[in-house]
Short mmCIF file of C-alpha atoms in Angstrom, two decimals:
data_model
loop_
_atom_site.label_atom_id
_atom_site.label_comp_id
_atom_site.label_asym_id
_atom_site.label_seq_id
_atom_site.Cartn_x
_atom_site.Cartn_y
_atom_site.Cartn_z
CA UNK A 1 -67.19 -261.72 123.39
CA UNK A 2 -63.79 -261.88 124.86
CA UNK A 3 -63.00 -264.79 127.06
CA UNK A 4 -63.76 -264.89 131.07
CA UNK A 5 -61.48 -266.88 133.05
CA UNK A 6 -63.28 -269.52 135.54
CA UNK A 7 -62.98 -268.41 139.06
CA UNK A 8 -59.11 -269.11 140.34
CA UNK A 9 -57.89 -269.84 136.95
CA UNK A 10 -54.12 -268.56 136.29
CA UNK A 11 -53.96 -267.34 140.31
CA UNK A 12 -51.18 -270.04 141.95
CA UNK A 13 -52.03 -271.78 144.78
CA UNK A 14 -50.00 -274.37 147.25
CA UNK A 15 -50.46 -277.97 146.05
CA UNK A 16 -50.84 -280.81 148.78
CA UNK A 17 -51.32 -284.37 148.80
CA UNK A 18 -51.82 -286.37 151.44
CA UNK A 19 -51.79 -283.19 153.82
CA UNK A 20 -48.67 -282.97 152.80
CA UNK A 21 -46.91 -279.78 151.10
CA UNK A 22 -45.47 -280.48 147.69
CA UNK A 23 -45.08 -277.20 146.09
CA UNK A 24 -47.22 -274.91 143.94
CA UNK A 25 -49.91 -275.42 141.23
CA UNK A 26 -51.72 -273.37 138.85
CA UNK A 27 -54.76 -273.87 136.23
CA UNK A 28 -55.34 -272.49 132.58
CA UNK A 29 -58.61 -273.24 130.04
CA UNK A 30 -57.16 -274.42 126.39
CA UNK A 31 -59.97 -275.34 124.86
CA UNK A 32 -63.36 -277.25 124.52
CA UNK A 33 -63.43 -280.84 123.84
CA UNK A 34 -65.43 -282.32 121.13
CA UNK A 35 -68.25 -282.07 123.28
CA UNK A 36 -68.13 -278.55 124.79
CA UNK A 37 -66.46 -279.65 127.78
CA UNK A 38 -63.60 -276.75 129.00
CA UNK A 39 -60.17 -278.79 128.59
CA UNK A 40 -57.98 -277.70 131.55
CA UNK A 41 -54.05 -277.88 131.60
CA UNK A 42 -52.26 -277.93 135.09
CA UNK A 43 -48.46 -276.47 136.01
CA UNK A 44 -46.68 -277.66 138.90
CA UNK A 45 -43.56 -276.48 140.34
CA UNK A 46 -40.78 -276.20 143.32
CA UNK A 47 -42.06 -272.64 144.07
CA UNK A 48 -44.16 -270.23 142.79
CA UNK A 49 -42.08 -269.02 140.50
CA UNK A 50 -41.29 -271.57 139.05
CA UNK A 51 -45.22 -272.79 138.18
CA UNK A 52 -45.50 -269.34 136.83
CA UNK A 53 -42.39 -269.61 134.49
CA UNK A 54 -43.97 -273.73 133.25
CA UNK A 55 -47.22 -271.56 132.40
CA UNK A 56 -45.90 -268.41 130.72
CA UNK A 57 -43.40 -270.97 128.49
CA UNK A 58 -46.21 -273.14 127.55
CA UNK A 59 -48.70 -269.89 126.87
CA UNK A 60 -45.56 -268.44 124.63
CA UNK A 61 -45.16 -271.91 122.76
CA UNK A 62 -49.05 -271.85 121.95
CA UNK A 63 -48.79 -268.21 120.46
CA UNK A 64 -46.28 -269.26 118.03
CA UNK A 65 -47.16 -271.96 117.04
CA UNK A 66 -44.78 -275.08 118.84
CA UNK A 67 -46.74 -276.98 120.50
CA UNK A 68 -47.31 -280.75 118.98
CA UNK A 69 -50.61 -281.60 118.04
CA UNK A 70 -50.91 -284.20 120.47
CA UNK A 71 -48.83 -283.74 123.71
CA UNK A 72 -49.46 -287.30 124.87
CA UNK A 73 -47.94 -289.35 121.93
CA UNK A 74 -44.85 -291.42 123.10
CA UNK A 75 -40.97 -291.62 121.78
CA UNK A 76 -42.27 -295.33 120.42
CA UNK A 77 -45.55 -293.92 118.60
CA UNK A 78 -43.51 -291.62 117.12
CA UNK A 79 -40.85 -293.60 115.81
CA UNK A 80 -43.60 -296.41 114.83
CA UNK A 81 -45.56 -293.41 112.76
CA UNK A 82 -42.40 -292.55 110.95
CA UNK A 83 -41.50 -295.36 109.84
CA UNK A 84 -44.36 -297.02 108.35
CA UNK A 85 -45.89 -293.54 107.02
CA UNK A 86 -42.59 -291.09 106.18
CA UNK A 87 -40.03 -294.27 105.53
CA UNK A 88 -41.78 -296.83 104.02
CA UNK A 89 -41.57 -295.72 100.19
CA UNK A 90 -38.11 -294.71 100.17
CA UNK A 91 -36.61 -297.47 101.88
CA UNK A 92 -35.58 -301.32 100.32
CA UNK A 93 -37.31 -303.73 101.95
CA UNK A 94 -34.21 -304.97 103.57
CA UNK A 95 -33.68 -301.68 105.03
CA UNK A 96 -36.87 -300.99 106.60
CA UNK A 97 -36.45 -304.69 107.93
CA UNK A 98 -33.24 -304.09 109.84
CA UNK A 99 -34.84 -300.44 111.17
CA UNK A 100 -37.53 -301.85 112.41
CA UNK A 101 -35.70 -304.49 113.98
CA UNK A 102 -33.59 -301.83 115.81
CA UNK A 103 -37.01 -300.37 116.61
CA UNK A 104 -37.81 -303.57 118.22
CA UNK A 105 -34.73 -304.11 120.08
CA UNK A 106 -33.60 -300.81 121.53
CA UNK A 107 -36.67 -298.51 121.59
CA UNK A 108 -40.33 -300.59 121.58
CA UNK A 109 -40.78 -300.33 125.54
CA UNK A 110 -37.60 -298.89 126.74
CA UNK A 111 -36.64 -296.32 129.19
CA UNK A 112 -36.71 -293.63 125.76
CA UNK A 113 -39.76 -295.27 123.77
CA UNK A 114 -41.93 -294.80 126.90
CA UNK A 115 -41.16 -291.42 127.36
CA UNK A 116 -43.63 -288.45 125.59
CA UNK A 117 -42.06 -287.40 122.96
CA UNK A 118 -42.23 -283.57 123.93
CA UNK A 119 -40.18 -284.63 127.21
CA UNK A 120 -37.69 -286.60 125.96
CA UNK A 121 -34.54 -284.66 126.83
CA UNK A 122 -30.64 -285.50 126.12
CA UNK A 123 -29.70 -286.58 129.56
CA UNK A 124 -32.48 -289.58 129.22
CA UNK A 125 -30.98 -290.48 125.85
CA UNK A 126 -27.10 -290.26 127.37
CA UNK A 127 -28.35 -292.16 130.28
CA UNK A 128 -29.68 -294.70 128.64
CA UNK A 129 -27.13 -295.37 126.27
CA UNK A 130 -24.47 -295.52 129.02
CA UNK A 131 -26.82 -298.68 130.61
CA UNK A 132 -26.53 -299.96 127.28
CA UNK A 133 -22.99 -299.90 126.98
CA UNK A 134 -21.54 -300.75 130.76
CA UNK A 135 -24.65 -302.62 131.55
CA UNK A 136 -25.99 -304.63 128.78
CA UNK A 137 -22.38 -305.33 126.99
CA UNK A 138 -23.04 -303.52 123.67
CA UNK A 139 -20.76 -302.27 121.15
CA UNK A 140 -20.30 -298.71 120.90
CA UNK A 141 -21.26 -299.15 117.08
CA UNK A 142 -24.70 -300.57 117.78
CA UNK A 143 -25.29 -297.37 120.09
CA UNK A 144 -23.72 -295.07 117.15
CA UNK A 145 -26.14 -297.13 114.48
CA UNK A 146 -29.02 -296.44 117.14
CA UNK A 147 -27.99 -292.82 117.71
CA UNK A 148 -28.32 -292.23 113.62
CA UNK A 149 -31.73 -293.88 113.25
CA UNK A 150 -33.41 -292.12 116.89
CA UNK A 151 -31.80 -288.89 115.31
CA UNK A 152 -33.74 -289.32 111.82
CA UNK A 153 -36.79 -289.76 113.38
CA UNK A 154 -36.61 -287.11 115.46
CA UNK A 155 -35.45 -284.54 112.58
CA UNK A 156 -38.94 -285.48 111.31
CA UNK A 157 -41.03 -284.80 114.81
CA UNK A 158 -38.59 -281.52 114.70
CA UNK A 159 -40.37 -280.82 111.41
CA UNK A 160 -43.86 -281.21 112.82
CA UNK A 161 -43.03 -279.06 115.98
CA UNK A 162 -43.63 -281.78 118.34
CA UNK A 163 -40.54 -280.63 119.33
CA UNK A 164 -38.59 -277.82 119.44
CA UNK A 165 -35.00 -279.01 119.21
CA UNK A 166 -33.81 -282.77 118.68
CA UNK A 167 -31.99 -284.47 121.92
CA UNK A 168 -29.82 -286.50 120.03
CA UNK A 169 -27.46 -283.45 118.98
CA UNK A 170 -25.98 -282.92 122.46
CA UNK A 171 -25.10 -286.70 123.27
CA UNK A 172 -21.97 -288.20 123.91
CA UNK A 173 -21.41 -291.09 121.81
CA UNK A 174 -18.67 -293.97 123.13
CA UNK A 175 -15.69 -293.80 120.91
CA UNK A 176 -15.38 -296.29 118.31
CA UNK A 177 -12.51 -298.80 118.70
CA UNK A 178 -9.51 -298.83 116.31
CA UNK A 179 -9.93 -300.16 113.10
CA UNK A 180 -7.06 -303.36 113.17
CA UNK A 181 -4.88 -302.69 110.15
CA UNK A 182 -5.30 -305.03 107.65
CA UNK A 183 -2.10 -307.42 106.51
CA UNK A 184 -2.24 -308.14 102.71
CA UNK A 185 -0.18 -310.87 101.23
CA UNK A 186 2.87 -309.73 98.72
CA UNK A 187 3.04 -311.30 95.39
CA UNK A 188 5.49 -313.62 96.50
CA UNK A 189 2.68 -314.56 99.86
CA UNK A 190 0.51 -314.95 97.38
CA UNK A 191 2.48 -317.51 95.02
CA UNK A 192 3.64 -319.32 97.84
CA UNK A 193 -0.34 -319.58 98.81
CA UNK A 194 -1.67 -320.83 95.68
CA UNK A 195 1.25 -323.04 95.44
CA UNK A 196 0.13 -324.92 98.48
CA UNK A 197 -3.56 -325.30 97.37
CA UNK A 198 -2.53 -327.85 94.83
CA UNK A 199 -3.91 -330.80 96.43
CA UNK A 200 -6.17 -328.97 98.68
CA UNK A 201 -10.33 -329.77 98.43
CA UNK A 202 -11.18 -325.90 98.41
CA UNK A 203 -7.98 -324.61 96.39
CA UNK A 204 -10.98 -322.93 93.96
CA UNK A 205 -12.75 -321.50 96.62
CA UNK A 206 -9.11 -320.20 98.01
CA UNK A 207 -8.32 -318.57 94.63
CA UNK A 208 -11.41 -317.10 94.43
CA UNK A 209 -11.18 -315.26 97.44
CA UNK A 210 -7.97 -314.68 96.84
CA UNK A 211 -9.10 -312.77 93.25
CA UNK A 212 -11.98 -311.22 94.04
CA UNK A 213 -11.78 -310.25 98.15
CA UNK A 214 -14.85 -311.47 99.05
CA UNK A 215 -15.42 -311.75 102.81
CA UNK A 216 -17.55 -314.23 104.89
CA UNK A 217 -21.32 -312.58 105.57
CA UNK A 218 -21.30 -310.64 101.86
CA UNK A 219 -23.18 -313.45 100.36
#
């Protein structure tokens, strides 16, 4: 039997609150809850056209297919999901640690990782990575490093159609700063050096580092 709209379903009517006029709204059946219940999904815009135009992308989405699963799951669920699920085999433990301490810090109940994931869009991701950077002091590299892991994790959602193209392509990252160039002694320097250490507590640990390059944090 084909399918009967409810009365006023799909026509587009002006939407008020408070007596007031805020633009127009229209009403479309996509399914029955687990209980028989009609589920209902609304579309609001500016002006008519407009609601019509949120109603006839979303009906065009459903008939091929790209619409997520669940529309209500957040930038923060997401991100959550893929790591422990997709990530958590293929990563060293001290890997997933520092990920999911970036998860943490930067996306676990910010402006992004509150957002649905299906409306996250690359002005909210520029936006807030300008607040990070001229408000909250960070280094453009921790917003590049952040950039990288968001854009991972959103290849993945991209994957699963819960959406349809990933933000993080179109943003602006801050440039990086110039790498300082890095002075190296001459063999002469380094004579002269090593000469000096004679009497010195550390001359092994000088020598050493001297040999080998090792640089403070690698241990």
């Amino acid at each position: 039997m084909p399918y009967k709209k409810a009365n006023g379903e799909g026509s587009v009517q002006k939407y008020y609150k408070n007596g007031v006029l805020k633009g127009w709204r229209t009403t479309i059946t996509i399914g029955r809850d687990d209980k028989g219940k009609l589920i209902r999904k609304q579309f609001y815009g500016k002006t008519k056209l407009e609601t019509i135009k949120k109603k006839d992308d979303y009906l065009n989405k459903s008939a091929a297919g790209m619409l997520p699963a669940d529309e209500k799951i957040t930038v923060q669920e997401w991100f959550k999901i893929w790591l422990y699920e997709y990530r958590i085999n293929d990563l060293r433990p001290s890997t997933l640690e520092r990920y999911c301490g970036i998860y943490k810090i930067y996306i676990l109940n910010s402006s992004i990782g509150l957002k649905k994931l299906k409306d996250l869009k690359t002005s909210n991701i520029q936006s807030y990575y300008n607040i990070l950077i001229n408000e909250k002091n960070k280094t453009p590299n921790i917003v590049k490093t952040l950039n990288k892991l968001l854009k991972s994790g959103l290849n993945q959602a991209l994957k699963e159609q819960y959406i349809i193209i990933n933000p993080c392509n179109s943003v602006t990252l801050p440039k990086l700063p110039p790498k300082k160039e890095i002075k190296i002694f001459t063999v002469e320097e380094e004579k002269k050096f090593i000469k000096s250490l004679i009497n010195h507590r550390n001359r092994a640990l000088f020598i050493l580092t001297l040999g080998t390059g090792l640089r403070q944090g690698w241990c």
